[in-house]
Amino acid sequence: MSRISDNFFQQDAVSLAKALLGKILVRSYPDGFVEKFIITETEAYMGTEDLACHASKGRTPRTETLYAEGGVLYVYLIYGMYQMLNIVSGNINHPEAVLIRSLNKTKGPGRVGKILEIDRSFNGEDLRQSKRIWIEDAPLVTNYESSPRIGIDYAGEYWKNIPWRFTISSD
DNA sequence: CCAGTGATCAGG
DNA sequence: CTGATCACTGGA
């Protein structure tokens, strides 16, 4: 399978969050070591109206990358320890992204950032060009489950309950 | 259950 | 400058 470098990432965050399930996340290191993972859990964060999306609190230096064209990474530190790995989706000036919550070898967004050795320098990294991280194609996964997103109690009942978390079904 | 740990942002 | 907040995790 080969790197995805077309307009795959320009679809909206909810569609992309589903489409990324089962895709291969590749991490390549300077010493030549290459490791591949299967994306197993994602969440969509969709624009300024979505009270769970960082862009709902305004366009700031931190959220600037959310406004980029789909295909670049949005990386930020949370709770002083964990690097969250997101893939920006949609068109330019439309702030939306997909959070990578779990891989086949690791579960939880904080651990994903750790196992991939993600740091702030990955913010804005282009998955279609990068030599250190990219996505490879794989067959579309159709057996997935939807559920509410995690850790967003502040977002209000509507946005808290909307089922924008997607996980590959175990069967 | 809850502490850890530090960037970020609004407010003074 | 200060203080609150936070898309989490690991260990009682």
PDB file of N, CA and C in Angstrom, chain A residues 60-119:
ATOM      1  N   THR A  60      -6.656  31.578  17.823  1.00  0.00           N
ATOM      2  CA  THR A  60      -5.515  32.004  18.639  1.00  0.00           C
ATOM      3  C   THR A  60      -4.252  31.364  18.066  1.00  0.00           C
ATOM      4  N   PRO A  61      -3.084  31.741  18.571  1.00  0.00           N
ATOM      5  CA  PRO A  61      -1.855  31.104  18.074  1.00  0.00           C
ATOM      6  C   PRO A  61      -1.916  29.578  18.149  1.00  0.00           C
ATOM      7  N   ARG A  62      -2.465  29.047  19.228  1.00  0.00           N
ATOM      8  CA  ARG A  62      -2.518  27.590  19.342  1.00  0.00           C
ATOM      9  C   ARG A  62      -3.416  26.965  18.288  1.00  0.00           C
ATOM     10  N   THR A  63      -4.590  27.545  18.055  1.00  0.00           N
ATOM     11  CA  THR A  63      -5.563  26.923  17.150  1.00  0.00           C
ATOM     12  C   THR A  63      -5.313  27.242  15.685  1.00  0.00           C
ATOM     13  N   GLU A  64      -4.303  28.035  15.409  1.00  0.00           N
ATOM     14  CA  GLU A  64      -4.055  28.463  14.033  1.00  0.00           C
ATOM     15  C   GLU A  64      -3.949  27.283  13.057  1.00  0.00           C
ATOM     16  N   THR A  65      -3.282  26.204  13.465  1.00  0.00           N
ATOM     17  CA  THR A  65      -3.124  25.069  12.538  1.00  0.00           C
ATOM     18  C   THR A  65      -4.447  24.399  12.189  1.00  0.00           C
ATOM     19  N   LEU A  66      -5.451  24.550  13.056  1.00  0.00           N
ATOM     20  CA  LEU A  66      -6.761  23.962  12.741  1.00  0.00           C
ATOM     21  C   LEU A  66      -7.361  24.575  11.479  1.00  0.00           C
ATOM     22  N   TYR A  67      -6.923  25.792  11.163  1.00  0.00           N
ATOM     23  CA  TYR A  67      -7.472  26.508  10.009  1.00  0.00           C
ATOM     24  C   TYR A  67      -6.746  26.167   8.709  1.00  0.00           C
ATOM     25  N   ALA A  68      -5.729  25.328   8.816  1.00  0.00           N
ATOM     26  CA  ALA A  68      -4.987  24.940   7.609  1.00  0.00           C
ATOM     27  C   ALA A  68      -5.813  23.971   6.755  1.00  0.00           C
ATOM     28  N   GLU A  69      -5.289  23.683   5.582  1.00  0.00           N
ATOM     29  CA  GLU A  69      -5.937  22.712   4.699  1.00  0.00           C
ATOM     30  C   GLU A  69      -5.792  21.311   5.278  1.00  0.00           C
ATOM     31  N   GLY A  70      -6.787  20.459   5.072  1.00  0.00           N
ATOM     32  CA  GLY A  70      -6.731  19.083   5.552  1.00  0.00           C
ATOM     33  C   GLY A  70      -5.469  18.377   5.095  1.00  0.00           C
ATOM     34  N   GLY A  71      -4.868  17.584   6.011  1.00  0.00           N
ATOM     35  CA  GLY A  71      -3.668  16.830   5.655  1.00  0.00           C
ATOM     36  C   GLY A  71      -2.469  17.166   6.519  1.00  0.00           C
ATOM     37  N   VAL A  72      -2.577  18.240   7.325  1.00  0.00           N
ATOM     38  CA  VAL A  72      -1.474  18.549   8.231  1.00  0.00           C
ATOM     39  C   VAL A  72      -1.846  18.126   9.654  1.00  0.00           C
ATOM     40  N   LEU A  73      -0.854  18.048  10.508  1.00  0.00           N
ATOM     41  CA  LEU A  73      -1.090  17.637  11.893  1.00  0.00           C
ATOM     42  C   LEU A  73      -1.365  18.836  12.790  1.00  0.00           C
ATOM     43  N   TYR A  74      -2.257  18.634  13.753  1.00  0.00           N
ATOM     44  CA  TYR A  74      -2.502  19.603  14.828  1.00  0.00           C
ATOM     45  C   TYR A  74      -2.070  18.897  16.113  1.00  0.00           C
ATOM     46  N   VAL A  75      -1.000  19.399  16.720  1.00  0.00           N
ATOM     47  CA  VAL A  75      -0.438  18.775  17.916  1.00  0.00           C
ATOM     48  C   VAL A  75      -0.443  19.787  19.055  1.00  0.00           C
ATOM     49  N   TYR A  76      -0.922  19.363  20.216  1.00  0.00           N
ATOM     50  CA  TYR A  76      -0.874  20.261  21.377  1.00  0.00           C
ATOM     51  C   TYR A  76      -0.671  19.444  22.643  1.00  0.00           C
ATOM     52  N   LEU A  77      -0.142  20.114  23.665  1.00  0.00           N
ATOM     53  CA  LEU A  77       0.134  19.473  24.955  1.00  0.00           C
ATOM     54  C   LEU A  77      -1.085  19.621  25.864  1.00  0.00           C
ATOM     55  N   ILE A  78      -1.454  18.538  26.530  1.00  0.00           N
ATOM     56  CA  ILE A  78      -2.587  18.610  27.458  1.00  0.00           C
ATOM     57  C   ILE A  78      -2.148  18.101  28.832  1.00  0.00           C
ATOM     58  N   TYR A  79      -2.671  18.686  29.879  1.00  0.00           N
ATOM     59  CA  TYR A  79      -2.342  18.339  31.264  1.00  0.00           C
ATOM     60  C   TYR A  79      -0.842  18.333  31.513  1.00  0.00           C
ATOM     61  N   GLY A  80      -0.119  19.167  30.765  1.00  0.00           N
ATOM     62  CA  GLY A  80       1.312  19.305  30.997  1.00  0.00           C
ATOM     63  C   GLY A  80       2.161  18.115  30.645  1.00  0.00           C
ATOM     64  N   MET A  81       1.567  17.050  30.088  1.00  0.00           N
ATOM     65  CA  MET A  81       2.330  15.818  29.853  1.00  0.00           C
ATOM     66  C   MET A  81       2.055  15.098  28.543  1.00  0.00           C
ATOM     67  N   TYR A  82       0.902  15.275  27.967  1.00  0.00           N
ATOM     68  CA  TYR A  82       0.513  14.417  26.854  1.00  0.00           C
ATOM     69  C   TYR A  82       0.355  15.192  25.556  1.00  0.00           C
ATOM     70  N   GLN A  83       1.028  14.714  24.511  1.00  0.00           N
ATOM     71  CA  GLN A  83       0.933  15.326  23.189  1.00  0.00           C
ATOM     72  C   GLN A  83      -0.227  14.676  22.445  1.00  0.00           C
ATOM     73  N   MET A  84      -1.228  15.465  22.093  1.00  0.00           N
ATOM     74  CA  MET A  84      -2.391  14.956  21.368  1.00  0.00           C
ATOM     75  C   MET A  84      -2.134  15.058  19.870  1.00  0.00           C
ATOM     76  N   LEU A  85      -2.331  13.940  19.175  1.00  0.00           N
ATOM     77  CA  LEU A  85      -2.095  13.882  17.731  1.00  0.00           C
ATOM     78  C   LEU A  85      -3.424  13.977  16.981  1.00  0.00           C
ATOM     79  N   ASN A  86      -3.578  15.059  16.233  1.00  0.00           N
ATOM     80  CA  ASN A  86      -4.789  15.275  15.429  1.00  0.00           C
ATOM     81  C   ASN A  86      -4.418  15.463  13.974  1.00  0.00           C
ATOM     82  N   ILE A  87      -5.332  15.054  13.089  1.00  0.00           N
ATOM     83  CA  ILE A  87      -5.154  15.291  11.660  1.00  0.00           C
ATOM     84  C   ILE A  87      -6.172  16.333  11.226  1.00  0.00           C
ATOM     85  N   VAL A  88      -5.693  17.460  10.734  1.00  0.00           N
ATOM     86  CA  VAL A  88      -6.590  18.516  10.263  1.00  0.00           C
ATOM     87  C   VAL A  88      -7.345  18.002   9.039  1.00  0.00           C
ATOM     88  N   SER A  89      -8.646  18.310   8.976  1.00  0.00           N
ATOM     89  CA  SER A  89      -9.472  17.869   7.853  1.00  0.00           C
ATOM     90  C   SER A  89     -10.125  19.079   7.196  1.00  0.00           C
ATOM     91  N   GLY A  90     -10.849  18.813   6.118  1.00  0.00           N
ATOM     92  CA  GLY A  90     -11.600  19.874   5.449  1.00  0.00           C
ATOM     93  C   GLY A  90     -10.730  20.860   4.680  1.00  0.00           C
ATOM     94  N   ASN A  91     -11.383  21.908   4.231  1.00  0.00           N
ATOM     95  CA  ASN A  91     -10.689  22.907   3.419  1.00  0.00           C
ATOM     96  C   ASN A  91     -10.042  23.988   4.267  1.00  0.00           C
ATOM     97  N   ILE A  92      -9.212  24.794   3.614  1.00  0.00           N
ATOM     98  CA  ILE A  92      -8.527  25.867   4.315  1.00  0.00           C
ATOM     99  C   ILE A  92      -9.546  26.836   4.921  1.00  0.00           C
ATOM    100  N   ASN A  93      -9.209  27.363   6.096  1.00  0.00           N
ATOM    101  CA  ASN A  93     -10.064  28.280   6.858  1.00  0.00           C
ATOM    102  C   ASN A  93     -11.303  27.620   7.448  1.00  0.00           C
ATOM    103  N   HIS A  94     -11.383  26.310   7.388  1.00  0.00           N
ATOM    104  CA  HIS A  94     -12.463  25.599   8.071  1.00  0.00           C
ATOM    105  C   HIS A  94     -11.839  24.771   9.185  1.00  0.00           C
ATOM    106  N   PRO A  95     -11.951  25.228  10.448  1.00  0.00           N
ATOM    107  CA  PRO A  95     -11.224  24.605  11.555  1.00  0.00           C
ATOM    108  C   PRO A  95     -11.849  23.297  12.040  1.00  0.00           C
ATOM    109  N   GLU A  96     -11.312  22.192  11.587  1.00  0.00           N
ATOM    110  CA  GLU A  96     -11.801  20.893  12.030  1.00  0.00           C
ATOM    111  C   GLU A  96     -10.652  19.898  11.995  1.00  0.00           C
ATOM    112  N   ALA A  97     -10.758  18.859  12.814  1.00  0.00           N
ATOM    113  CA  ALA A  97      -9.671  17.883  12.890  1.00  0.00           C
ATOM    114  C   ALA A  97     -10.174  16.572  13.473  1.00  0.00           C
ATOM    115  N   VAL A  98      -9.347  15.534  13.301  1.00  0.00           N
ATOM    116  CA  VAL A  98      -9.642  14.202  13.829  1.00  0.00           C
ATOM    117  C   VAL A  98      -8.561  13.838  14.836  1.00  0.00           C
ATOM    118  N   LEU A  99      -8.971  13.534  16.061  1.00  0.00           N
ATOM    119  CA  LEU A  99      -8.037  13.098  17.095  1.00  0.00           C
ATOM    120  C   LEU A  99      -7.791  11.597  16.958  1.00  0.00           C
ATOM    121  N   ILE A 100      -6.513  11.197  16.934  1.00  0.00           N
ATOM    122  CA  ILE A 100      -6.171   9.771  16.914  1.00  0.00           C
ATOM    123  C   ILE A 100      -6.137   9.287  18.362  1.00  0.00           C
ATOM    124  N   ARG A 101      -7.136   8.523  18.767  1.00  0.00           N
ATOM    125  CA  ARG A 101      -7.254   8.083  20.167  1.00  0.00           C
ATOM    126  C   ARG A 101      -6.551   6.758  20.451  1.00  0.00           C
ATOM    127  N   SER A 102      -6.553   5.850  19.476  1.00  0.00           N
ATOM    128  CA  SER A 102      -5.927   4.541  19.715  1.00  0.00           C
ATOM    129  C   SER A 102      -5.378   3.943  18.438  1.00  0.00           C
ATOM    130  N   LEU A 103      -4.339   3.107  18.608  1.00  0.00           N
ATOM    131  CA  LEU A 103      -3.745   2.334  17.516  1.00  0.00           C
ATOM    132  C   LEU A 103      -3.831   0.878  17.923  1.00  0.00           C
ATOM    133  N   ASN A 104      -3.536  -0.023  16.981  1.00  0.00           N
ATOM    134  CA  ASN A 104      -3.637  -1.437  17.328  1.00  0.00           C
ATOM    135  C   ASN A 104      -2.684  -1.834  18.449  1.00  0.00           C
ATOM    136  N   LYS A 105      -1.546  -1.105  18.579  1.00  0.00           N
ATOM    137  CA  LYS A 105      -0.581  -1.479  19.606  1.00  0.00           C
ATOM    138  C   LYS A 105      -0.721  -0.660  20.882  1.00  0.00           C
ATOM    139  N   THR A 106      -1.593   0.329  20.899  1.00  0.00           N
ATOM    140  CA  THR A 106      -1.694   1.174  22.090  1.00  0.00           C
ATOM    141  C   THR A 106      -3.032   1.878  22.149  1.00  0.00           C
ATOM    142  N   LYS A 107      -3.549   2.045  23.358  1.00  0.00           N
ATOM    143  CA  LYS A 107      -4.880   2.613  23.555  1.00  0.00           C
ATOM    144  C   LYS A 107      -4.816   3.878  24.395  1.00  0.00           C
ATOM    145  N   GLY A 108      -5.460   4.944  23.926  1.00  0.00           N
ATOM    146  CA  GLY A 108      -5.462   6.219  24.655  1.00  0.00           C
ATOM    147  C   GLY A 108      -4.607   7.256  23.949  1.00  0.00           C
ATOM    148  N   PRO A 109      -5.134   8.473  23.755  1.00  0.00           N
ATOM    149  CA  PRO A 109      -4.440   9.496  22.972  1.00  0.00           C
ATOM    150  C   PRO A 109      -3.106   9.935  23.568  1.00  0.00           C
ATOM    151  N   GLY A 110      -2.991   9.940  24.892  1.00  0.00           N
ATOM    152  CA  GLY A 110      -1.720  10.302  25.518  1.00  0.00           C
ATOM    153  C   GLY A 110      -0.645   9.281  25.200  1.00  0.00           C
ATOM    154  N   ARG A 111      -1.038   8.010  25.206  1.00  0.00           N
ATOM    155  CA  ARG A 111      -0.070   6.945  24.903  1.00  0.00           C
ATOM    156  C   ARG A 111       0.281   6.922  23.426  1.00  0.00           C
ATOM    157  N   VAL A 112      -0.675   7.287  22.577  1.00  0.00           N
ATOM    158  CA  VAL A 112      -0.397   7.356  21.135  1.00  0.00           C
ATOM    159  C   VAL A 112       0.715   8.370  20.874  1.00  0.00           C
ATOM    160  N   GLY A 113       0.595   9.556  21.480  1.00  0.00           N
ATOM    161  CA  GLY A 113       1.631  10.575  21.304  1.00  0.00           C
ATOM    162  C   GLY A 113       2.975  10.110  21.814  1.00  0.00           C
ATOM    163  N   LYS A 114       2.948   9.362  22.905  1.00  0.00           N
ATOM    164  CA  LYS A 114       4.194   8.890  23.513  1.00  0.00           C
ATOM    165  C   LYS A 114       4.871   7.817  22.660  1.00  0.00           C
ATOM    166  N   ILE A 115       4.104   6.816  22.233  1.00  0.00           N
ATOM    167  CA  ILE A 115       4.695   5.708  21.471  1.00  0.00           C
ATOM    168  C   ILE A 115       5.213   6.181  20.119  1.00  0.00           C
ATOM    169  N   LEU A 116       4.603   7.218  19.573  1.00  0.00           N
ATOM    170  CA  LEU A 116       5.039   7.751  18.271  1.00  0.00           C
ATOM    171  C   LEU A 116       6.130   8.820  18.424  1.00  0.00           C
ATOM    172  N   GLU A 117       6.476   9.137  19.695  1.00  0.00           N
ATOM    173  CA  GLU A 117       7.466  10.178  19.972  1.00  0.00           C
ATOM    174  C   GLU A 117       7.104  11.494  19.285  1.00  0.00           C
ATOM    175  N   ILE A 118       5.855  11.897  19.510  1.00  0.00           N
ATOM    176  CA  ILE A 118       5.363  13.156  18.949  1.00  0.00           C
ATOM    177  C   ILE A 118       5.736  14.307  19.883  1.00  0.00           C
ATOM    178  N   ASP A 119       6.233  15.395  19.323  1.00  0.00           N
ATOM    179  CA  ASP A 119       6.471  16.603  20.118  1.00  0.00           C
ATOM    180  C   ASP A 119       5.931  17.804  19.351  1.00  0.00           C
TER     181      ASP A 119
END
